[in-house]
mmCIF file of C-alpha atoms and ligand atoms in Angstrom:
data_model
loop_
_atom_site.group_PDB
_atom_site.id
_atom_site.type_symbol
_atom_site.label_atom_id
_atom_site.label_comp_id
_atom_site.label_asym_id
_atom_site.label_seq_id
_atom_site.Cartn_x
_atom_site.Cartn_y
_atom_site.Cartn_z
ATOM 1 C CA UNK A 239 -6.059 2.474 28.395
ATOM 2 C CA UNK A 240 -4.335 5.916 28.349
ATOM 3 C CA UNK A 241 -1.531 5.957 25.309
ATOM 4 C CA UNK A 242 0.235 8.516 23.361
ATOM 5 C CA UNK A 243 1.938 7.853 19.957
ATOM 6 C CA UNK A 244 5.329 8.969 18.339
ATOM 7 C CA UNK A 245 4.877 9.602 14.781
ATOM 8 C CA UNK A 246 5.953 6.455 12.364
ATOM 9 C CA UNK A 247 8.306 8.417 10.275
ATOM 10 C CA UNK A 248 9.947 11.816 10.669
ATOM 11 C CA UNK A 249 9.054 13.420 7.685
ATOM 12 C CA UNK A 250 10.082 17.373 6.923
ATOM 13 C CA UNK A 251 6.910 18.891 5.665
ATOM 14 C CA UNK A 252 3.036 18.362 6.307
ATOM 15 C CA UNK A 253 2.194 15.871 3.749
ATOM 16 C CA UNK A 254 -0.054 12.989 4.004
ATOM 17 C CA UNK A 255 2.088 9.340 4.723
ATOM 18 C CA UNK A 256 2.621 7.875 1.561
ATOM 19 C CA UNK A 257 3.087 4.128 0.847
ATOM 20 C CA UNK A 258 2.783 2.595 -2.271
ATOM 21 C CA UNK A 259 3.921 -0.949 -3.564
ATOM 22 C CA UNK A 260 2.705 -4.485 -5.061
ATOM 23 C CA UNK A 261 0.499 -6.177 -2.839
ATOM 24 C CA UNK A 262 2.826 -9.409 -3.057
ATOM 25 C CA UNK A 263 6.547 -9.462 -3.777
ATOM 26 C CA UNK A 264 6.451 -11.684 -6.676
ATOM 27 C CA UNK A 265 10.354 -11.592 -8.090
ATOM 28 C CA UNK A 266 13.357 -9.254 -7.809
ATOM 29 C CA UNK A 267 13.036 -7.561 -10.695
ATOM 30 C CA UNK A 268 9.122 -7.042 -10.308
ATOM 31 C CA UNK A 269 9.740 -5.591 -6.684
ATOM 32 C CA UNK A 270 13.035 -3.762 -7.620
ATOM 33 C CA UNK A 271 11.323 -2.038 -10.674
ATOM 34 C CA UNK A 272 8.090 -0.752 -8.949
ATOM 35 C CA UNK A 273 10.503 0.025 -6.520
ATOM 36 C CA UNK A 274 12.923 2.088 -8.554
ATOM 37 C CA UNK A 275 10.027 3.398 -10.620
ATOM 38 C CA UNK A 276 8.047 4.799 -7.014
ATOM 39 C CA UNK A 277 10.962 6.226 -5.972
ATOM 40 C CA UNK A 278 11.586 9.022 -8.672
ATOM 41 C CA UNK A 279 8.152 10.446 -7.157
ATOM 42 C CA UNK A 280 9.711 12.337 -4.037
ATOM 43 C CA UNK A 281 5.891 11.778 -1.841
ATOM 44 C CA UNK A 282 6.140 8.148 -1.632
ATOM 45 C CA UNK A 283 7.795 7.782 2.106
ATOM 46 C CA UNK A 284 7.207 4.048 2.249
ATOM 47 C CA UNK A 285 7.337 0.685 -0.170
ATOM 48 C CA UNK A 286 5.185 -1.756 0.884
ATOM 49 C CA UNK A 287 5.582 -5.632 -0.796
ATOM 50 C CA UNK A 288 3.455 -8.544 1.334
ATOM 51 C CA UNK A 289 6.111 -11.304 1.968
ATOM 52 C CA UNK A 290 3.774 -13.861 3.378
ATOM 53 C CA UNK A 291 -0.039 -13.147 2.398
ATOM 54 C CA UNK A 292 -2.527 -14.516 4.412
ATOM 55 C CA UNK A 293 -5.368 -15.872 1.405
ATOM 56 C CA UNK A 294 -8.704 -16.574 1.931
ATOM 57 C CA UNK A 295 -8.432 -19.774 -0.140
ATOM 58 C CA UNK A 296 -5.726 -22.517 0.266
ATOM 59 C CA UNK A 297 -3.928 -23.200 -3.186
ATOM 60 C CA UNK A 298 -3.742 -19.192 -3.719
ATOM 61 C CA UNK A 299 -0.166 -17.357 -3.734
ATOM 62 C CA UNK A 300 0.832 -17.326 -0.534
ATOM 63 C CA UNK A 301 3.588 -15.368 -0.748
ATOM 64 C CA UNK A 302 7.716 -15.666 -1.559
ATOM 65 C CA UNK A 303 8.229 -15.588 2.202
ATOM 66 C CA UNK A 304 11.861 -15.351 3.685
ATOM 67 C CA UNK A 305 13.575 -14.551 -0.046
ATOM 68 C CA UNK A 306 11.655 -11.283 -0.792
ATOM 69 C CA UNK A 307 13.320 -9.548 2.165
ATOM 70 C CA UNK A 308 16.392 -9.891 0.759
ATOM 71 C CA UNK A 309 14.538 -8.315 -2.373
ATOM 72 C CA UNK A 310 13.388 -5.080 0.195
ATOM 73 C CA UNK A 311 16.961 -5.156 1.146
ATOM 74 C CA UNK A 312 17.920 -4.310 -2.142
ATOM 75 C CA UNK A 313 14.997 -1.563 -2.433
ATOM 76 C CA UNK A 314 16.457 0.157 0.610
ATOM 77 C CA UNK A 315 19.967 -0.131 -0.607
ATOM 78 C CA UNK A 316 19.348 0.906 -4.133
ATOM 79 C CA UNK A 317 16.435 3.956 -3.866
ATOM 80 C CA UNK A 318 16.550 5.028 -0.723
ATOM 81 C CA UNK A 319 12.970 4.242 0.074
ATOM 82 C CA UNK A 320 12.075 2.514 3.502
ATOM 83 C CA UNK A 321 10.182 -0.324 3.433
ATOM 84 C CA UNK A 322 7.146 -2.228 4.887
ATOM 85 C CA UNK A 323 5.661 -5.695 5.053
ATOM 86 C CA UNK A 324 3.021 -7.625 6.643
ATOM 87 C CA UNK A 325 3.621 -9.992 9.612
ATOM 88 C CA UNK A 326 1.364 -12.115 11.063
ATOM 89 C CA UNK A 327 3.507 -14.866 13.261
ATOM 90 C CA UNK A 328 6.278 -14.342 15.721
ATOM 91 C CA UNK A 329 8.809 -15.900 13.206
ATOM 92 C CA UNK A 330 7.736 -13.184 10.576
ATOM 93 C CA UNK A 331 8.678 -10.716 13.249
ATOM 94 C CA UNK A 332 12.206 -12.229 13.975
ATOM 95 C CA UNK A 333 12.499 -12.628 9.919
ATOM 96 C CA UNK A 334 11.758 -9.218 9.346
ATOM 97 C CA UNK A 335 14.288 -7.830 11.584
ATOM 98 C CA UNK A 336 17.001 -9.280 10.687
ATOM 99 C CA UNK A 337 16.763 -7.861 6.751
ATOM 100 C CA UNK A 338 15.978 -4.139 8.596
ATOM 101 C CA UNK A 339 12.811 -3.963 7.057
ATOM 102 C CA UNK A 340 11.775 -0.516 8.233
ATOM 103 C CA UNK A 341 8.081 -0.524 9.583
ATOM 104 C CA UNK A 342 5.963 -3.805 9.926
ATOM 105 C CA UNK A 343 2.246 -4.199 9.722
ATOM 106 C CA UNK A 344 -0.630 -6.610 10.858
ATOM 107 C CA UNK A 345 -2.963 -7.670 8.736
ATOM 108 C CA UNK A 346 -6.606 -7.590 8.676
ATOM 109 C CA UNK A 347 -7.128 -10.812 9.148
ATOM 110 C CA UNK A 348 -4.748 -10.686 12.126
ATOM 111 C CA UNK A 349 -6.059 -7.482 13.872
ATOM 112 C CA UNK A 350 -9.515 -9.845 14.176
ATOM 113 C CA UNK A 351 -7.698 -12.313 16.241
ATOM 114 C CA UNK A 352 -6.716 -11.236 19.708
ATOM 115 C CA UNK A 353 -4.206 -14.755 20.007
ATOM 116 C CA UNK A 354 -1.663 -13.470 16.520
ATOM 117 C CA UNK A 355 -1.919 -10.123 17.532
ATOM 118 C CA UNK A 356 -0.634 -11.100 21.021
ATOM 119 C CA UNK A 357 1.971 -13.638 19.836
ATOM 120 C CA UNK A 358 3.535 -10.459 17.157
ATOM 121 C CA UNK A 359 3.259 -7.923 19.953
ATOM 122 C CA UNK A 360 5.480 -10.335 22.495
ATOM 123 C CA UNK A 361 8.045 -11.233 19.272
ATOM 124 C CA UNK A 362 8.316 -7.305 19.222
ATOM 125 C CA UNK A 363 9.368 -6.606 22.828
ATOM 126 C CA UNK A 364 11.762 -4.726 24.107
ATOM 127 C CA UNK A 365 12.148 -3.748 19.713
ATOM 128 C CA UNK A 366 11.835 -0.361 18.911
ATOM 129 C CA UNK A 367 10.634 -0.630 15.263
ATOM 130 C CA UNK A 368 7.099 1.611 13.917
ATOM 131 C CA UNK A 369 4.117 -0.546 13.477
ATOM 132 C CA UNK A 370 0.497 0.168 11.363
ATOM 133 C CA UNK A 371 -2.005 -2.179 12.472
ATOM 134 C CA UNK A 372 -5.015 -2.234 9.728
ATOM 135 C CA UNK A 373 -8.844 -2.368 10.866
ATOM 136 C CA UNK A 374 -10.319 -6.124 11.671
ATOM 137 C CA UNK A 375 -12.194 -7.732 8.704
ATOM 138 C CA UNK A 376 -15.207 -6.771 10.842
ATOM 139 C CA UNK A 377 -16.909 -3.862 11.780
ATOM 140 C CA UNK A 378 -15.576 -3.819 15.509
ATOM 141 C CA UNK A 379 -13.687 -0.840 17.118
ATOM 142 C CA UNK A 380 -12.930 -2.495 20.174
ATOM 143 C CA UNK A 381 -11.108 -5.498 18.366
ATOM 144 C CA UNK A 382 -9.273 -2.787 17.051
ATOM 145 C CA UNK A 383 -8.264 -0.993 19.635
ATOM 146 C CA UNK A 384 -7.692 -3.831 21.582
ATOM 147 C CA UNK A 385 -4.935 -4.470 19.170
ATOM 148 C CA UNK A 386 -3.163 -1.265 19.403
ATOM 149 C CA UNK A 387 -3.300 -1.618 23.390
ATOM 150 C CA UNK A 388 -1.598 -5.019 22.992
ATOM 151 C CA UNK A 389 1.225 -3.974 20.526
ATOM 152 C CA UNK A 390 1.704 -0.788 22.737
ATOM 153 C CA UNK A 391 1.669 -2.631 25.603
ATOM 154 C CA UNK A 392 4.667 -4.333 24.467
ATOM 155 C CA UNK A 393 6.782 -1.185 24.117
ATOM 156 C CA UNK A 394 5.867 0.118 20.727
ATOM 157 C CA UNK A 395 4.671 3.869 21.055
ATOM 158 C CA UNK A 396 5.335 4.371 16.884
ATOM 159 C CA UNK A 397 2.244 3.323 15.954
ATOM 160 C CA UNK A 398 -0.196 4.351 12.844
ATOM 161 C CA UNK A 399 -3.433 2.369 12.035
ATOM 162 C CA UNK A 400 -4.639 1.236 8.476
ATOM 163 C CA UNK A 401 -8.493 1.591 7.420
ATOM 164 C CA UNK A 402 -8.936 -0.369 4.660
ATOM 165 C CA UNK A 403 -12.709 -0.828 4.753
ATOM 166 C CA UNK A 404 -14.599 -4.133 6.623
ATOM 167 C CA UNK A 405 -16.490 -6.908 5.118
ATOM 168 C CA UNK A 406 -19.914 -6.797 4.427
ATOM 169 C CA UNK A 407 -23.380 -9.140 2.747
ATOM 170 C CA UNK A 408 -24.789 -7.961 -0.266
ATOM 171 C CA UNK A 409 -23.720 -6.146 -3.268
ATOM 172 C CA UNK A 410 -21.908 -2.783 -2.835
ATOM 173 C CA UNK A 411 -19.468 -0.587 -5.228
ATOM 174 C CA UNK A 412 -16.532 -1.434 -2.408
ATOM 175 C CA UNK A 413 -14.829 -4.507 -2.065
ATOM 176 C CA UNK A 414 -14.375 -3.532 1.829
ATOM 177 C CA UNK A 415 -17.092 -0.900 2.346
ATOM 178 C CA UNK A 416 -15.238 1.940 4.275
ATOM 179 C CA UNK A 417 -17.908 2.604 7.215
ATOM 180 C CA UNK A 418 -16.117 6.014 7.849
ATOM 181 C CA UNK A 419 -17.923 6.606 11.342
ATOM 182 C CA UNK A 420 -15.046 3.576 12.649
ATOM 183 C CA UNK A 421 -11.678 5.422 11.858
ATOM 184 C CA UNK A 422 -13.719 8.891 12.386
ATOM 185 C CA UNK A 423 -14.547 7.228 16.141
ATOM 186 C CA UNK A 424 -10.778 6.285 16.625
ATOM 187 C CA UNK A 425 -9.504 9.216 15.798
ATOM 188 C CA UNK A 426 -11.765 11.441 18.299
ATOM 189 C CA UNK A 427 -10.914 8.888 20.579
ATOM 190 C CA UNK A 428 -6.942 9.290 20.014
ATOM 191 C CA UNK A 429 -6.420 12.377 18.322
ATOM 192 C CA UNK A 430 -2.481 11.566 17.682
ATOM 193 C CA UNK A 431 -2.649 7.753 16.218
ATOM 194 C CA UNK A 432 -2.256 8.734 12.400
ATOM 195 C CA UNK A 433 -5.187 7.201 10.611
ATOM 196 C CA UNK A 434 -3.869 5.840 6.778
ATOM 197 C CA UNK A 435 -6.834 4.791 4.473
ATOM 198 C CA UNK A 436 -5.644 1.781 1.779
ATOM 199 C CA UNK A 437 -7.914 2.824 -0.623
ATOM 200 C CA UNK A 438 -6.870 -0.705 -2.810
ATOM 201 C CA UNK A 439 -8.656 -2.768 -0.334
ATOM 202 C CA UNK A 440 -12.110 -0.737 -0.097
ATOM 203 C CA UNK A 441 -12.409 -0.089 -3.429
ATOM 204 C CA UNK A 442 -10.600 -3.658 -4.922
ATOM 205 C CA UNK A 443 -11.367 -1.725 -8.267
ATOM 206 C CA UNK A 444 -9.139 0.787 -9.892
ATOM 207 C CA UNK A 445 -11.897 3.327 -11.116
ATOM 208 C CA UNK A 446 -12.880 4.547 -7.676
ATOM 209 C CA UNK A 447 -9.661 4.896 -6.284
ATOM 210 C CA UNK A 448 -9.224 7.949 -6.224
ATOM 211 C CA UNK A 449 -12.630 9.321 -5.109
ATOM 212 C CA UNK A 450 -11.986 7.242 -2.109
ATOM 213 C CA UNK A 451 -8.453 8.801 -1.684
ATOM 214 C CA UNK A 452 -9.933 12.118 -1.519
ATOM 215 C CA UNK A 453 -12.581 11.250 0.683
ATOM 216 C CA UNK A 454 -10.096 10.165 3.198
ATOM 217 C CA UNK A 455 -8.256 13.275 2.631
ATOM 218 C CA UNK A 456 -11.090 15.572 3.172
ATOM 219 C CA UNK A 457 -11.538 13.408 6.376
ATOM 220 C CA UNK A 458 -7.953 14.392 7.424
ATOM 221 C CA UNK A 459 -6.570 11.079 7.347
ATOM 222 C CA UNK A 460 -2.959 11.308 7.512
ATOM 223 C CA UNK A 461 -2.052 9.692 4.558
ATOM 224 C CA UNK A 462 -2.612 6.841 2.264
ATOM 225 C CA UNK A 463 -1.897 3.243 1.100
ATOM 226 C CA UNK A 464 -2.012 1.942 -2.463
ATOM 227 C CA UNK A 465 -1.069 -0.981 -3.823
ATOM 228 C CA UNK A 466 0.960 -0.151 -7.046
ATOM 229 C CA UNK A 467 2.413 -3.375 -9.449
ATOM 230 C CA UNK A 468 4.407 -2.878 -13.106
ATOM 231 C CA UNK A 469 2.119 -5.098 -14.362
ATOM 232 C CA UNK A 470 -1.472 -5.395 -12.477
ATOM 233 C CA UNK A 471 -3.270 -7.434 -14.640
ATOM 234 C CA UNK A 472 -0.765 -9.761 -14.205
ATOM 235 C CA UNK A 473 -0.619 -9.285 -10.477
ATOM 236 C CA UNK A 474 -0.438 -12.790 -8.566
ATOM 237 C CA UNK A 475 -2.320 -11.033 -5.928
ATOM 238 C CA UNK A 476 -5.704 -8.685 -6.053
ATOM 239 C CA UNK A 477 -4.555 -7.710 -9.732
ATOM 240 C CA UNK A 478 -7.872 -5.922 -10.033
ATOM 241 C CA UNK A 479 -7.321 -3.398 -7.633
ATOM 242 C CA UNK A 480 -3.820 -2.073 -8.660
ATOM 243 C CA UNK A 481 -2.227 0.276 -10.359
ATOM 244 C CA UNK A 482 1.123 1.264 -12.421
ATOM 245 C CA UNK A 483 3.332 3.470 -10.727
ATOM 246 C CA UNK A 484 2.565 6.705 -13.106
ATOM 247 C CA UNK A 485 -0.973 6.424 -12.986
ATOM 248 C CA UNK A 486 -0.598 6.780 -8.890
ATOM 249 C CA UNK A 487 1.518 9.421 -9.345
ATOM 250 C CA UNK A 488 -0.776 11.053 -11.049
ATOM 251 C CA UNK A 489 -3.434 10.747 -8.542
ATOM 252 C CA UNK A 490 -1.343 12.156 -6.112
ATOM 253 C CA UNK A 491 -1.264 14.833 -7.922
ATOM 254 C CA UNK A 492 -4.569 15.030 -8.582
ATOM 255 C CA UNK A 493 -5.739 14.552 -4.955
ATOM 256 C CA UNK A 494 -6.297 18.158 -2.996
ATOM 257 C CA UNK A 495 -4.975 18.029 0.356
ATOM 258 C CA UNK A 496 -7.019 20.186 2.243
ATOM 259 C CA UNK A 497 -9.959 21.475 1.663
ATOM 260 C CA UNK A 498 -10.229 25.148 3.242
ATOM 261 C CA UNK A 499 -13.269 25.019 5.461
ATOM 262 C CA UNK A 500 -12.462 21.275 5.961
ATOM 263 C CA UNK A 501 -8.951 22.180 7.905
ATOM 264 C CA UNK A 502 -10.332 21.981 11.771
ATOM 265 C CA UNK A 503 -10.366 17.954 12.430
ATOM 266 C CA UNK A 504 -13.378 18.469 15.012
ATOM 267 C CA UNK A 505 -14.930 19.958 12.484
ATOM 268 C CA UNK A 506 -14.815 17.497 9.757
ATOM 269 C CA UNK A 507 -15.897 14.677 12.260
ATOM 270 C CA UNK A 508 -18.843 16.429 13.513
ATOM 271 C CA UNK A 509 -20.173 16.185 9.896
ATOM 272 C CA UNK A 510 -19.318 12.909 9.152
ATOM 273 C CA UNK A 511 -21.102 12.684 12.383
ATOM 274 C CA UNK A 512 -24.183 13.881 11.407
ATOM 275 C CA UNK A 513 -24.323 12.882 8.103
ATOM 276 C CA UNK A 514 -23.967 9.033 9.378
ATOM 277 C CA UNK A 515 -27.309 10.288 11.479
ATOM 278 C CA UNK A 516 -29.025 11.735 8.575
ATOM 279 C CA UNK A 517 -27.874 8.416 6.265
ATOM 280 C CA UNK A 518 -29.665 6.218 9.176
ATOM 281 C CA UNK A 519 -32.669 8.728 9.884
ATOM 282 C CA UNK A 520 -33.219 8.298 5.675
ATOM 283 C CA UNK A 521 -32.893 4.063 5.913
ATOM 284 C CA UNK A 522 -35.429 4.294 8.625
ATOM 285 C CA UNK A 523 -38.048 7.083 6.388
ATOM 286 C CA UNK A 524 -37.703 4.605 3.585
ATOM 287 C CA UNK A 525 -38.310 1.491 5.533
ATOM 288 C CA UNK A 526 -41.417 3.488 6.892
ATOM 289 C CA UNK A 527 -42.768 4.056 3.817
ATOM 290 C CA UNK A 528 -42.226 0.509 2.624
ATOM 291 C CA UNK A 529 -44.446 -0.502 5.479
ATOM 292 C CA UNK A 530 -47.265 2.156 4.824
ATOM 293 C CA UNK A 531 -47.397 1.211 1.219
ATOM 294 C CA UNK A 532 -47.701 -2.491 2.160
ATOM 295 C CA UNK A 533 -50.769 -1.194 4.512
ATOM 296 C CA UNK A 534 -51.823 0.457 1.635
ATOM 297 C CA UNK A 535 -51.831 -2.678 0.028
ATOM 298 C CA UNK A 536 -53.911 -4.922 2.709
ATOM 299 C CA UNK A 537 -56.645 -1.888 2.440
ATOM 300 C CA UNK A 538 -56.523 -2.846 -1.412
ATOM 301 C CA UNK A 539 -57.177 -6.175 -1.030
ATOM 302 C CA UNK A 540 -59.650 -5.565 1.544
ATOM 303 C CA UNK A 541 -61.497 -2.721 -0.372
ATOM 304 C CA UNK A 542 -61.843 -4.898 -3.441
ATOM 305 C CA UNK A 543 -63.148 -8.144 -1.751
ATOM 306 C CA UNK A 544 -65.972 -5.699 -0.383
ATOM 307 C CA UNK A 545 -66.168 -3.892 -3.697
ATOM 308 C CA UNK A 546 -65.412 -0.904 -2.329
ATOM 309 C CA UNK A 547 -63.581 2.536 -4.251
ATOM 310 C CA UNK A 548 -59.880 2.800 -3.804
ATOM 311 C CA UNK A 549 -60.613 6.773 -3.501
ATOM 312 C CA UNK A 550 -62.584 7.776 -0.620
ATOM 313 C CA UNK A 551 -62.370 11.487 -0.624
ATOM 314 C CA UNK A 552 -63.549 11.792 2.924
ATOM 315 C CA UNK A 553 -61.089 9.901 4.383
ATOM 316 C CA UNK A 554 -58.296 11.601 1.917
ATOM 317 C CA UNK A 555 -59.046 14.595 3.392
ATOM 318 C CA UNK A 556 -58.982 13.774 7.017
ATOM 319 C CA UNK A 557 -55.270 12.220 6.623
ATOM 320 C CA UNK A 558 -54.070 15.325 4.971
ATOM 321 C CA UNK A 559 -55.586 17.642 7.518
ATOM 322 C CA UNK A 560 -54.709 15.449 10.468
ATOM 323 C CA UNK A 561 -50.742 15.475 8.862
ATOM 324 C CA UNK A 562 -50.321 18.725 7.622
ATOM 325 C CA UNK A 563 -51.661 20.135 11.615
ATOM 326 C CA UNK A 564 -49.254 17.228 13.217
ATOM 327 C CA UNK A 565 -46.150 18.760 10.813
ATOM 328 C CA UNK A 566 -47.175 22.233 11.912
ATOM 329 C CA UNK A 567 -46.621 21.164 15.618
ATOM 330 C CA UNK A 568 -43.539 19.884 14.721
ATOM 331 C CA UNK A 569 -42.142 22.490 12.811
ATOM 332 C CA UNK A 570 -42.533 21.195 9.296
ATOM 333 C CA UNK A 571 -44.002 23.935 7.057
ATOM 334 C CA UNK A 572 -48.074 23.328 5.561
ATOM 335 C CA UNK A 573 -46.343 23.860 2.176
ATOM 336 C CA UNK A 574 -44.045 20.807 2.769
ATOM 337 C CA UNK A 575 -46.752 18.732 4.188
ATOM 338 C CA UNK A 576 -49.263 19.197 1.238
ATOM 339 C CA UNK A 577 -46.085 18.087 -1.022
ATOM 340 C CA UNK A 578 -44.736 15.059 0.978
ATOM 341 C CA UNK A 579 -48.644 14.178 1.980
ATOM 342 C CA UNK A 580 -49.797 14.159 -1.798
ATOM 343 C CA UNK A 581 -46.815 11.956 -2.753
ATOM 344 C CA UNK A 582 -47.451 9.573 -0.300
ATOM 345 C CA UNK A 583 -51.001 9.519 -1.144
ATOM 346 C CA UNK A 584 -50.367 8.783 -4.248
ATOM 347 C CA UNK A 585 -48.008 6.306 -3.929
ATOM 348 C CA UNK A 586 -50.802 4.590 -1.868
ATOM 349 C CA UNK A 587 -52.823 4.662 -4.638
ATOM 350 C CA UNK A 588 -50.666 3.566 -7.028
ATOM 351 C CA UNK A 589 -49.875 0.380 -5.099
ATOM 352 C CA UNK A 590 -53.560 -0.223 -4.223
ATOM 353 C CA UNK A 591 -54.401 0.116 -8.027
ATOM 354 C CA UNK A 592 -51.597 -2.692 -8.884
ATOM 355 C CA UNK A 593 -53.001 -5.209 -5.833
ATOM 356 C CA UNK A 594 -56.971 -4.456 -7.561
ATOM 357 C CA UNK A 595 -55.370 -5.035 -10.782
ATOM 358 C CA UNK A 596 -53.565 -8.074 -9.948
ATOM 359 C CA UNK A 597 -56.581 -9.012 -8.640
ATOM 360 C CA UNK A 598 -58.398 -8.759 -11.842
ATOM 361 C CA UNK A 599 -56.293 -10.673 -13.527
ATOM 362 C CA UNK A 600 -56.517 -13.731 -11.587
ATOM 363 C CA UNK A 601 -60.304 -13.735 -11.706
ATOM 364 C CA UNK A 602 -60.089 -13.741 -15.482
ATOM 365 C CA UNK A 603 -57.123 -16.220 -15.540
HETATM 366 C C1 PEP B 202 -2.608 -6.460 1.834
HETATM 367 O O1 PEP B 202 -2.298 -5.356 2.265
HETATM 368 O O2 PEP B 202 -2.226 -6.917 0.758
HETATM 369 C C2 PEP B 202 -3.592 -7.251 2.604
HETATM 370 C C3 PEP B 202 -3.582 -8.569 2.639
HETATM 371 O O3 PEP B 202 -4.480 -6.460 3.205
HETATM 372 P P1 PEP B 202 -5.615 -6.714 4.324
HETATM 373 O O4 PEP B 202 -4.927 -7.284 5.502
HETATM 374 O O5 PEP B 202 -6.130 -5.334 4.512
HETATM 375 O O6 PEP B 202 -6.622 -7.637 3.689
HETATM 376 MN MN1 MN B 203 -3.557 -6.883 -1.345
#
């Protein structure tokens, strides 16, 4: 579907987005102090508070609901800043405009479902209010785009899209890992949706959040989310993730906007590009190797049941030979053969050494 985007927020200079605020609204004063507190730093352009927070467990905070817009009403009437919530329902929607809150968003959790993204987009027609729609919990750029299609399908051409990493198995440093390739995809795809990376929810750790800032930066995202609380270790929502407002303030200082050879978009995609190749190319050498060693190992097992040598010079010799004439074919220097070839070798031998030796053992056991 052909669409072309307005830009969320008029804003006077080049900067990235900014928009920074507790991840719930817990009380007045909590919101109205963050609040106050963001706004003496002139970059933030946007405070964010979730009203209604969709939790993965029942018996979690689940938000203040309808009373914390009347809180945002305050923060627009007493800093200046406009503000932003989550909505997820069409009775959010309705709730939300009535207090003027400024710019909604949809959630992860209801980007990944096609039947609450279509019920929000038909409470918001015929309104003419900016919307950021964040990534699905899962790795799917068609869910997400299908999402933008039906919320500009229903009259909404201010639209901005949230990367806040995707779910995953198994242990990484992210709490979301970012899969950059995803927004990086989008973005070729529509150059002029602005892409805004919530660093909170990949990292859900404070340490990293600002490596993970930059990266997005350096990616020429168009600006940022961070979830900033007076009090995060107290936070009645993903406490571990946020931050007071001066130490945000300080990493938008910190943060370097552009990068000089990174300033041509096409550019900066095309690497991230081909580094995603290279990253994929290196999974597959490794699982390659994995599989030779293990081959390695079945020779082992075979060599000592027939009391054979693990060494057989011969054959050493004929693998190297045979290699380093294949790599020359292909390109690959002799030099770097006779390096990579002897490593592997002796990898080989290492791992045929440990099955002979485990071997031993058993016989003596
Ligand atoms: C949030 O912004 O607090 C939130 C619930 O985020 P997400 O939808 O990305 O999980
Ligand atoms: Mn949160």
């Amino acid at each position: 579907m052909e669409m072309t985007f307005q830009p969320i927020l008029e804003k006077s200079n080049n900067n990235p987005i900014v928009i920074a605020g507790p991840c719930s609204a817990e009380s007045e004063e909590q919101v109205l102090s963050t609040a106050k507190e963001l706004a003496k730093d002139d970059r933030v352009d946007l405070f964010r508070a979730g009203i209604w927070k969709p939790r993965t467990r029942p018996n979690s905070f689940e938000g203040v609901g309808v009373i914390g817009l009347k809180w945002l009403k305050r923060v627009k009437e007493e800093t200046g800043l406009k503000t932003t919530t989550e909505v997820a329902k069409r009775d959010h929607v309705f709730e939300a405009l009535k207090y003027n809150v400024d710019v909604l968003w949809l959630g992860a959790r209801t980007t990944v479902n096609p039947f609450s993204v279509q019920e929000v987009a038909d409470a918001l027609e015929g309104v003419d209010i900016p919307v950021i729609i964040k990534n699905p919990i899962n790795p799917d750029l068609k869910l997400w785009i299908g999402a933008i299609e039906r919320i500009y399908k229903a009259g909404i051409k201010r639209i901005a899209v949230i990367h806040r990493g995707f779910s995953h198995h198994g242990q990484t440093k992210y709490r979301n890992v970012p899969r950059w390739e995803i927004p990086i995809e989008l973005k070729r795809l529509y150059p002029d949706l602005p892409i805004i990376c919530d660093n909170s929810h990949i990292c859900g750790r404070r340490d990293i959040l600002q490596q993970v800032a930059q990266k997005a930066l350096d990616l020429n995202f168009d600006g940022m989310m961070t979830e900033v609380h007076p009090d995060p270790d107290n936070a009645w929502s993903d406490a571990k993730q946020q931050i007071v407002p001066k130490v945000f303030s300080d990493m938008l200082t910190e943060l370097v906007l552009r990068k000089e050879s990174f300033d041509d978009p096409m550019f900066v995609n095309k690497l991230e590009h081909l580094r995603h190749e290279i990253d994929e190319i290196d999974d597959e050498l490794i699982n390659i190797l994995s599989q030779r060693m293990k081959i390695s190992e079945a020779i082992g097992e075979y060599k000592k049941e027939n009391n054979i040598a693990i060494l057989q010079t011969n054959r050493w010799s004929e693998i190297l030979e045979r290699s380093v004439a294949k790599g020359k074919a292909q390109n690959l220097s002799e030099d770097f053969m006779n390096v990579i070839w002897m490593a592997i070798h002796q990898e080989s031998i290492n791992h045929q050494v440990r099955i002979m030796n485990a071997k031993s053992e058993e016989k003596i056991k």
